[in-house]
Tab-separated table of C-alpha atoms and ligand atoms in Angstrom:
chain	number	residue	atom	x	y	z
C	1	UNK	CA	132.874	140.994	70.352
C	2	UNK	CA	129.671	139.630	68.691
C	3	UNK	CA	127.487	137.466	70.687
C	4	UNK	CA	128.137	134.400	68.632
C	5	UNK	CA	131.937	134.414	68.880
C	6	UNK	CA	132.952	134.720	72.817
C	7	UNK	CA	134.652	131.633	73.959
C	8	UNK	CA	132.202	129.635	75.974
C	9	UNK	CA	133.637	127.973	79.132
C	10	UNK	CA	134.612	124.213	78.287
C	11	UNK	CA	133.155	121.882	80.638
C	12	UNK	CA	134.191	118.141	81.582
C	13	UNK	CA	131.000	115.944	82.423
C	14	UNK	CA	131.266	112.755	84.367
C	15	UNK	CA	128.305	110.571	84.090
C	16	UNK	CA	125.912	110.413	81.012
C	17	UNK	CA	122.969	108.872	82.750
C	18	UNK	CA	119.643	110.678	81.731
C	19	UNK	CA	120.358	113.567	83.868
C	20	UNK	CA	123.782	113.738	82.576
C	21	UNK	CA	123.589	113.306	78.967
C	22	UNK	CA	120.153	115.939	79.088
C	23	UNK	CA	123.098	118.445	80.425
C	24	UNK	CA	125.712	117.084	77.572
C	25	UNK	CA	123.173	118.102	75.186
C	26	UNK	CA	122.224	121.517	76.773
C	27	UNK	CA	126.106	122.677	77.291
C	28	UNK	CA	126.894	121.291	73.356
C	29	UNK	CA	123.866	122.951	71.883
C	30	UNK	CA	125.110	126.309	73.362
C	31	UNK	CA	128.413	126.011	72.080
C	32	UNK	CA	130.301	124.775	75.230
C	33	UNK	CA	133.505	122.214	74.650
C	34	UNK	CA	132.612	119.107	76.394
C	35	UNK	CA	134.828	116.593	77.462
C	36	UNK	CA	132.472	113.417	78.566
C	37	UNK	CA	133.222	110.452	80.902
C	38	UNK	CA	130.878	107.093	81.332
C	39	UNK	CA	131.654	103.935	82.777
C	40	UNK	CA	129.680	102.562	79.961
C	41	UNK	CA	131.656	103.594	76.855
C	42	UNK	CA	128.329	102.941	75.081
C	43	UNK	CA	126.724	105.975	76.634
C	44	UNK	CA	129.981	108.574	75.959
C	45	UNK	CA	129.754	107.092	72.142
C	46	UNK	CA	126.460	108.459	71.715
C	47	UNK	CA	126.946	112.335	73.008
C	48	UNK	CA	130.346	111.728	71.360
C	49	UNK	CA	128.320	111.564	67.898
C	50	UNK	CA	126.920	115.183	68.955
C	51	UNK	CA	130.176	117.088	69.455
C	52	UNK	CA	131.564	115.701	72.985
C	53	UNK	CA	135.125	114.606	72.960
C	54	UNK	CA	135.112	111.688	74.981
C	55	UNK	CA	138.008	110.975	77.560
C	56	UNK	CA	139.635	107.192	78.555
C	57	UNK	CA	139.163	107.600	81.986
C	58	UNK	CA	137.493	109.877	84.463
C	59	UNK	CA	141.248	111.026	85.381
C	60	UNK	CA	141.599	112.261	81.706
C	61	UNK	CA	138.600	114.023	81.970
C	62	UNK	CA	139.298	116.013	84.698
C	63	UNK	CA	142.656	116.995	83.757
C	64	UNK	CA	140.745	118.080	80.494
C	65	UNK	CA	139.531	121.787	81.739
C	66	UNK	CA	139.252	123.147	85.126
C	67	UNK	CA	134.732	123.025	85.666
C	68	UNK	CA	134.798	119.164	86.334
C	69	UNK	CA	130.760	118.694	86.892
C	70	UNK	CA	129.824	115.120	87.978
C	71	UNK	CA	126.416	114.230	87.997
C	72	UNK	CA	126.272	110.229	88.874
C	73	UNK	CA	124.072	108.011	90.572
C	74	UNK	CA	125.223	108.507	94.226
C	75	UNK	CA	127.952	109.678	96.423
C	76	UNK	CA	129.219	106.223	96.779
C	77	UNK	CA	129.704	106.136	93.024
C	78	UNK	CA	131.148	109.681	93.201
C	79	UNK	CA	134.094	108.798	95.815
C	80	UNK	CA	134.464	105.799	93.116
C	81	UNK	CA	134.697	107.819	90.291
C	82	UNK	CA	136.992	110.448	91.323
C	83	UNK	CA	139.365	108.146	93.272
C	84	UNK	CA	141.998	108.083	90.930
C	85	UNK	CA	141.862	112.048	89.390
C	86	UNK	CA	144.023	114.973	90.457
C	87	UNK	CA	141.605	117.338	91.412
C	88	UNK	CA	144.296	120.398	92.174
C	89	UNK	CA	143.003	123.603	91.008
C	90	UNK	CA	139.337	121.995	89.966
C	91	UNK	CA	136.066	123.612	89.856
C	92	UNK	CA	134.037	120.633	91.141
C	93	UNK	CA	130.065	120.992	90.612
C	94	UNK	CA	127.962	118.156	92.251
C	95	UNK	CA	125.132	118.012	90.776
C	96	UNK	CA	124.849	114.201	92.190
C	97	UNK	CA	122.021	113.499	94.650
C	98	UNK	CA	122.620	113.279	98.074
C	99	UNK	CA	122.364	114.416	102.111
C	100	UNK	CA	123.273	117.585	103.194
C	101	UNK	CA	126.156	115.641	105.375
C	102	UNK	CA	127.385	113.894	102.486
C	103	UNK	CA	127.696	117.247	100.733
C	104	UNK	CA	129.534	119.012	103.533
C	105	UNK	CA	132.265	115.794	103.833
C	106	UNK	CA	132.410	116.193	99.557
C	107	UNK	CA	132.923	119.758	100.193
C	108	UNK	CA	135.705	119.128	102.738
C	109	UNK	CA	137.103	115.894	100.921
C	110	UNK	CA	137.721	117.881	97.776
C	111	UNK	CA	139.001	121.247	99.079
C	112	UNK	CA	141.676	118.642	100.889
C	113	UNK	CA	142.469	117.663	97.356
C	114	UNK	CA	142.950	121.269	95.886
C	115	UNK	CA	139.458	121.719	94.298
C	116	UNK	CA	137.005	124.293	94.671
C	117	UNK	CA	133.433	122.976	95.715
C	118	UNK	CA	129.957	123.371	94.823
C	119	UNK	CA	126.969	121.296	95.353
C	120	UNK	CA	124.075	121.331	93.607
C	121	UNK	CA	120.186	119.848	93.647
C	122	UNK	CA	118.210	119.597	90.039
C	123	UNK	CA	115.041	120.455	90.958
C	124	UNK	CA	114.100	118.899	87.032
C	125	UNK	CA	113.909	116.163	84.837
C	126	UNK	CA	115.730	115.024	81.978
C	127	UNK	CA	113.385	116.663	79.602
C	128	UNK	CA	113.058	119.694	81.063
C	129	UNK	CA	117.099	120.593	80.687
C	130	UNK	CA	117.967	122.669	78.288
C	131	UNK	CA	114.298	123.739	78.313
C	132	UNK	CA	114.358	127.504	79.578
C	133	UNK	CA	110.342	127.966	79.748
C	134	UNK	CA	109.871	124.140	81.357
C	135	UNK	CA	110.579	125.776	84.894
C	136	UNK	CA	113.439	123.299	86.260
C	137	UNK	CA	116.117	125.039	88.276
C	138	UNK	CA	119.037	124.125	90.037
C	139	UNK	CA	119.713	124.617	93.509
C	140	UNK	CA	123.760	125.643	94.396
C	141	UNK	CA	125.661	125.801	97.615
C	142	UNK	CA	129.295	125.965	98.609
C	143	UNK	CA	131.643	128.546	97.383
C	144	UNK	CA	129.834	131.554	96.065
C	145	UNK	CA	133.105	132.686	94.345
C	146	UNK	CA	132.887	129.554	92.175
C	147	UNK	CA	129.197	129.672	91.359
C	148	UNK	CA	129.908	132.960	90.512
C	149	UNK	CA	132.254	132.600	88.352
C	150	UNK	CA	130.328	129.710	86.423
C	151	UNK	CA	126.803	130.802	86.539
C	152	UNK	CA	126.486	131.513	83.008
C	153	UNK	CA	127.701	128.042	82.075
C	154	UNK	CA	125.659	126.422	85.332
C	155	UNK	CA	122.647	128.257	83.643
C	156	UNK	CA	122.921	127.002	80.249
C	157	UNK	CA	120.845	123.007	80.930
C	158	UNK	CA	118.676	124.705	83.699
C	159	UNK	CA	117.776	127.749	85.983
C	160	UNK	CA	119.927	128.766	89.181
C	161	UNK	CA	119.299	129.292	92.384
C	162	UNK	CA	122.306	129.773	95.003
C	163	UNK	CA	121.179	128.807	98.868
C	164	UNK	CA	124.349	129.645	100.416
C	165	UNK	CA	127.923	129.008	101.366
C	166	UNK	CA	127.081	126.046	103.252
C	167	UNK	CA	127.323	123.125	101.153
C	168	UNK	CA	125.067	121.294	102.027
C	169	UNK	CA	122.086	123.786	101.413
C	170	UNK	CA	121.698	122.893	98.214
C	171	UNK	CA	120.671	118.984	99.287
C	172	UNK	CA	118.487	120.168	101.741
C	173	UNK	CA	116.688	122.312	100.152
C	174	UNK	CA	116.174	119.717	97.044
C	175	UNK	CA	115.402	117.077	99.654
C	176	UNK	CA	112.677	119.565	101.525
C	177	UNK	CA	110.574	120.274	98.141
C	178	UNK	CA	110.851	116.536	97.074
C	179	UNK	CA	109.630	115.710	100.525
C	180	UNK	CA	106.913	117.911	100.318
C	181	UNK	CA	105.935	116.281	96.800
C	182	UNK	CA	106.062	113.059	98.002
C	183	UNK	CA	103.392	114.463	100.860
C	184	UNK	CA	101.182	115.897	98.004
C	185	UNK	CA	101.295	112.424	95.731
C	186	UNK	CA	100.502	110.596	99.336
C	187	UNK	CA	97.615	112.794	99.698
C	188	UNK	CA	96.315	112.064	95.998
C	189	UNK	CA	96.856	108.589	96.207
C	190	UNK	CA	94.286	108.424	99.064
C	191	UNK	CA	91.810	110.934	97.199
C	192	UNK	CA	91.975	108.443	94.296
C	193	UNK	CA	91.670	105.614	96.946
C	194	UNK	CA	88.283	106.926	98.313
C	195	UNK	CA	86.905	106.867	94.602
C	196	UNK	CA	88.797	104.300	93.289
C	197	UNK	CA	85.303	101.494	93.866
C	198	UNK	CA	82.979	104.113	92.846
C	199	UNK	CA	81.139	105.332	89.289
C	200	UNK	CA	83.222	108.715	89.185
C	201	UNK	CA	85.982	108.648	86.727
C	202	UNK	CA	89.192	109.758	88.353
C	203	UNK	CA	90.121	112.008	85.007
C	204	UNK	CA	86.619	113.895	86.416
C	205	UNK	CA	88.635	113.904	89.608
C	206	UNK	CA	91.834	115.262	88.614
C	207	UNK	CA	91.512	118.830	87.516
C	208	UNK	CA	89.483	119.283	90.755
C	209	UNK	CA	92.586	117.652	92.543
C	210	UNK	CA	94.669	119.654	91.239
C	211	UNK	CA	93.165	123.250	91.220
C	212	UNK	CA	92.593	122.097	94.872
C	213	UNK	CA	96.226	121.449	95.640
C	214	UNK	CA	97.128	125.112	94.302
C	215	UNK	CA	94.661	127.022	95.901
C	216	UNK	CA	95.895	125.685	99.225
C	217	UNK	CA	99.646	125.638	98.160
C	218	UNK	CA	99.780	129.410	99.318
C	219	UNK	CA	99.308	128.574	102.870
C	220	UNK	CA	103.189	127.932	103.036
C	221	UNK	CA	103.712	131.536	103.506
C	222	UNK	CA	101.121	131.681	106.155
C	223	UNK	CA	103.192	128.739	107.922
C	224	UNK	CA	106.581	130.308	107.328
C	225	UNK	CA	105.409	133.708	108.621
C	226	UNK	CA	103.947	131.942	111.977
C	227	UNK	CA	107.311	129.816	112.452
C	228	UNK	CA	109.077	133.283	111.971
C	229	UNK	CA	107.322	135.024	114.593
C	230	UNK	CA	106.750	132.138	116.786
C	231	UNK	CA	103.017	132.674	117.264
C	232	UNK	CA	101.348	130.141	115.753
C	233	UNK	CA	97.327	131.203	116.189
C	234	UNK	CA	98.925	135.091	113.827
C	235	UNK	CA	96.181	134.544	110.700
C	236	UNK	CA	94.739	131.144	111.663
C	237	UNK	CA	91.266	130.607	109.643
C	238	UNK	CA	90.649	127.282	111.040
C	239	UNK	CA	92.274	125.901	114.162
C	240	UNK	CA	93.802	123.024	115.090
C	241	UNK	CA	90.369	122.506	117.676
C	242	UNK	CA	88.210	122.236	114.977
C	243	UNK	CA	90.260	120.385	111.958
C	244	UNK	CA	91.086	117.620	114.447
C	245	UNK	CA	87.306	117.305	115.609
C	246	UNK	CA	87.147	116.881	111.513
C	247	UNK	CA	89.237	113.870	111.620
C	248	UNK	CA	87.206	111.296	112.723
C	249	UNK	CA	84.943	112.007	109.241
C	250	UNK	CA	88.046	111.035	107.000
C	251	UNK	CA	89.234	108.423	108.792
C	252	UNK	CA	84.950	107.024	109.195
C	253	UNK	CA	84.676	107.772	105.229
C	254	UNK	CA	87.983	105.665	104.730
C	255	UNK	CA	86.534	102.648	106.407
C	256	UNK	CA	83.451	103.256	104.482
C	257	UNK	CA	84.890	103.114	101.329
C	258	UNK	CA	87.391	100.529	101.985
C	259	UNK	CA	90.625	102.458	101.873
C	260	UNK	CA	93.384	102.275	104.677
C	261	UNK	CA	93.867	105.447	106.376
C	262	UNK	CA	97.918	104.347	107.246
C	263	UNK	CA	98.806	107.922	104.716
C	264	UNK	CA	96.723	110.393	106.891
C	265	UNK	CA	96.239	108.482	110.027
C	266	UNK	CA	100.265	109.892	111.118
C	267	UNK	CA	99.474	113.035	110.611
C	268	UNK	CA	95.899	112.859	112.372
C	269	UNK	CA	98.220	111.846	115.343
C	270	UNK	CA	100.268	113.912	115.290
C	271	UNK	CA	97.227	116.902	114.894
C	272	UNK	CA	95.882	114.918	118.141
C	273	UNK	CA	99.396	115.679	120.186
C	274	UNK	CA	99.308	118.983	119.197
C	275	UNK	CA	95.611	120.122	120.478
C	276	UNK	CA	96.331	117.755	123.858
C	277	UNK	CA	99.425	120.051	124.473
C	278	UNK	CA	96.503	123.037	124.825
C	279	UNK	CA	97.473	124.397	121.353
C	280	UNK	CA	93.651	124.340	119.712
C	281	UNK	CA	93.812	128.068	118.879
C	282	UNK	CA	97.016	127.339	117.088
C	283	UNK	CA	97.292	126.383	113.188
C	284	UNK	CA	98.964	123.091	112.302
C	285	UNK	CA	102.249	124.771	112.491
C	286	UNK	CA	102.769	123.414	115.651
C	287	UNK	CA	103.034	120.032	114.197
C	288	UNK	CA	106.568	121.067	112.777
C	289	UNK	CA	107.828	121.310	116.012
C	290	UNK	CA	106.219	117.854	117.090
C	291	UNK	CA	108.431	116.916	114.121
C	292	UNK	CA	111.621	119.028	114.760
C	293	UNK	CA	112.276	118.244	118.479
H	301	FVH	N1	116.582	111.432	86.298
H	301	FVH	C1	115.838	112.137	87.125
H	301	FVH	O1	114.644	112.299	86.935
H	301	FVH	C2	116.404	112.781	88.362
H	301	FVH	C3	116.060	114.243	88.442
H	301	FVH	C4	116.633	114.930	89.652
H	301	FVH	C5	118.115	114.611	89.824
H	301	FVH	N2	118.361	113.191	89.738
H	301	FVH	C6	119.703	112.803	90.172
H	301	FVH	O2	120.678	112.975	89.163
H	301	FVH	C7	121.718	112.021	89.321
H	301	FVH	C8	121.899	111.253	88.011
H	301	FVH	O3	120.646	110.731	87.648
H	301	FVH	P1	120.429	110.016	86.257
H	301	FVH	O4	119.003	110.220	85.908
H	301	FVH	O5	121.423	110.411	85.278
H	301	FVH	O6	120.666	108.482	86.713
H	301	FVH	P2	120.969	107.212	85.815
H	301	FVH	O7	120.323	107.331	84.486
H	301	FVH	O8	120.643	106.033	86.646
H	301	FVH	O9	122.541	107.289	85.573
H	301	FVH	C9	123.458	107.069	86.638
H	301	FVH	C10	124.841	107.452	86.203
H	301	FVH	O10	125.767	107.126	87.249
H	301	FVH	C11	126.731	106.195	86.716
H	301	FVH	N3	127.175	105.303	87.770
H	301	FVH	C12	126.433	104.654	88.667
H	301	FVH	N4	127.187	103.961	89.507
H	301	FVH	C13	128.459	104.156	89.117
H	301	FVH	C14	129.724	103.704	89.590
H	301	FVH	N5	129.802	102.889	90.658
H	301	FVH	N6	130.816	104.092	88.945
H	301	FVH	C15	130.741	104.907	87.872
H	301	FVH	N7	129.583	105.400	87.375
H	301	FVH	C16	128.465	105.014	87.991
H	301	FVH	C17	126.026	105.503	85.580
H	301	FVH	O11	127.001	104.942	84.733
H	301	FVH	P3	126.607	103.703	83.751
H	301	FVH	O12	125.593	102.867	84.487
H	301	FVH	O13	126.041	104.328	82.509
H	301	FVH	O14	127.881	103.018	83.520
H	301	FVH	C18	125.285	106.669	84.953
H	301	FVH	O15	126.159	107.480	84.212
H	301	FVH	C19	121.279	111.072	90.452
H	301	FVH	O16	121.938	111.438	91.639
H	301	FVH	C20	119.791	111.355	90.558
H	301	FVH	O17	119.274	111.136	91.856
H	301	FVH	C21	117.907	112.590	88.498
């Protein structure tokens, strides 16, 4: 069969915010049959224009086709949605936001109804569905017989990557890199801070911000081989002794220039607990576990 005529999978969507309508678009441009759900009619109208055939109620949708994918505001809004639907027999892909232990009661509440369950983190934005060389991905976790079975469809609006049968992997792994982002944008809001009352122009700044932030981005690996091993000082280039005798010169140059240190001052502490538990040889790994206790 050519290429151009195998059946794709039809798919029923429920929510058409930006995330959801970017994926409407994605699944109709490659030729999936989409049945769409909105609680603003508005919303279904418009992807309805493109192709979608666009159900009464979220019930209709799901008794539409067996991949139900729901991608709504919250889990709140996802009990609220699929309150009234027979989910027997479903394929149900969250691709909703939310904690690992909300994903693992979804998980449980929907097998109890008859679905299958997978649980998914976009690790994208809107534009960058349906965008194969933009570099968003989705994380997946739950049954790996379902993802399997739908990965060419999951793949269509964005990249996959399946973190296990747990289900609430996927969630945790989307809420570790965003956490780590929102450590990086913490970091470059106090860089821009420091220069903010000075002649430099922070477009001079950025590039160097930047090409900083990847050069060092590689230490991960470094950190995840000393957590793996449990010896902490394996590799170290600069110990914790001497970055926290360093300290005291950010937080003075802070002061100096008018910024409040309350981004880095936590972790400063928390470097400071560390070396007074003896650990000065170590690298800041050992801050995870002041962390993780
Ligand atoms: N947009 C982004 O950049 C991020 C990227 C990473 C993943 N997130 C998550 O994706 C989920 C959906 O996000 P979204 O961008 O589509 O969000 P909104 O544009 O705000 O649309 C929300 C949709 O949810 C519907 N909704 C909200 N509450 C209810 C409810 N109680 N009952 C039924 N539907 C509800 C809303 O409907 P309406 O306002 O149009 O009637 C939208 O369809 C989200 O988890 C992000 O964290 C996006």
């Amino acid at each position: 069969m050519a290429p151009d005529t195998v059946e794709k999978t039809p798919v029923t969507l429920l929510g058409l915010g930006a995330m959801g309508a970017a994926l409407a678009r994605a699944w109709l441009a490659a030729g999936h049959p989409l049945t769409v759900w909105n609680r603003t009619p508005a919303r279904a109208a418009a992807i309805s224009a493109e192709g979608a055939t666009v159900a009464n109620s979220a019930a209709e949708a799901v008794a539409a086709n067996t991949l139900v994918v729901v991608c709504l505001l919250d889990d709140a809004s996802v009990e609220e949605v699929l309150a009234g639907a027979d989910l027997a027999g479903r394929d149900l892909v969250n691709l909703t936001t939310g904690t690992p232990a909300q994903a693992r009661a979804r998980a449980d509440w929907a097998r109890e109804r008859g679905a299958r369950y997978l649980d998914g983190g976009i690790m994208a934005v809107p534009p960058m569905i349906g965008v194969p060389d933009a570099g968003g991905y989705v994380f997946y976790s739950g049954s790996r017989e379902l993802f399997e079975r739908h990965r060419e469809t999951l793949a269509v609006p964005a990249g996959t990557t399946y973190v296990g049968r747990d289900a609430g992997f996927a969630a945790l792994h989307d809420v570790a890199l965003l956490s780590a982002m929102y450590g990086m944008f913490a970091g470059a809001a106090h860089a821009f801070a420091l220069i903010r009352r000075e002649d430099i122009d922070p477009a001079s700044l950025a590039p160097l911000l930047a090409d900083w932030l990847v050069a060092m981005a590689p230490t991960v690996h470094q950190t995840a081989d000393q957590l793996r091993s449990g010896d902490y000082t394996k590799g170290v280039v600069s110990n914790l002794a001497m970055q926290v005798a360093g300290t005291p010169t950010f937080l003075r140059t802070a002061a100096e220039q008018g910024v409040s240190p309350e981004l880095l001052s936590p972790y400063f502490e928390l470097m400071r607990r560390r070396l007074a538990e003896g650990s000065g040889e170590e690298d800041l790994t050992g801050v995870i576990d002041l962390l993780a206790h």
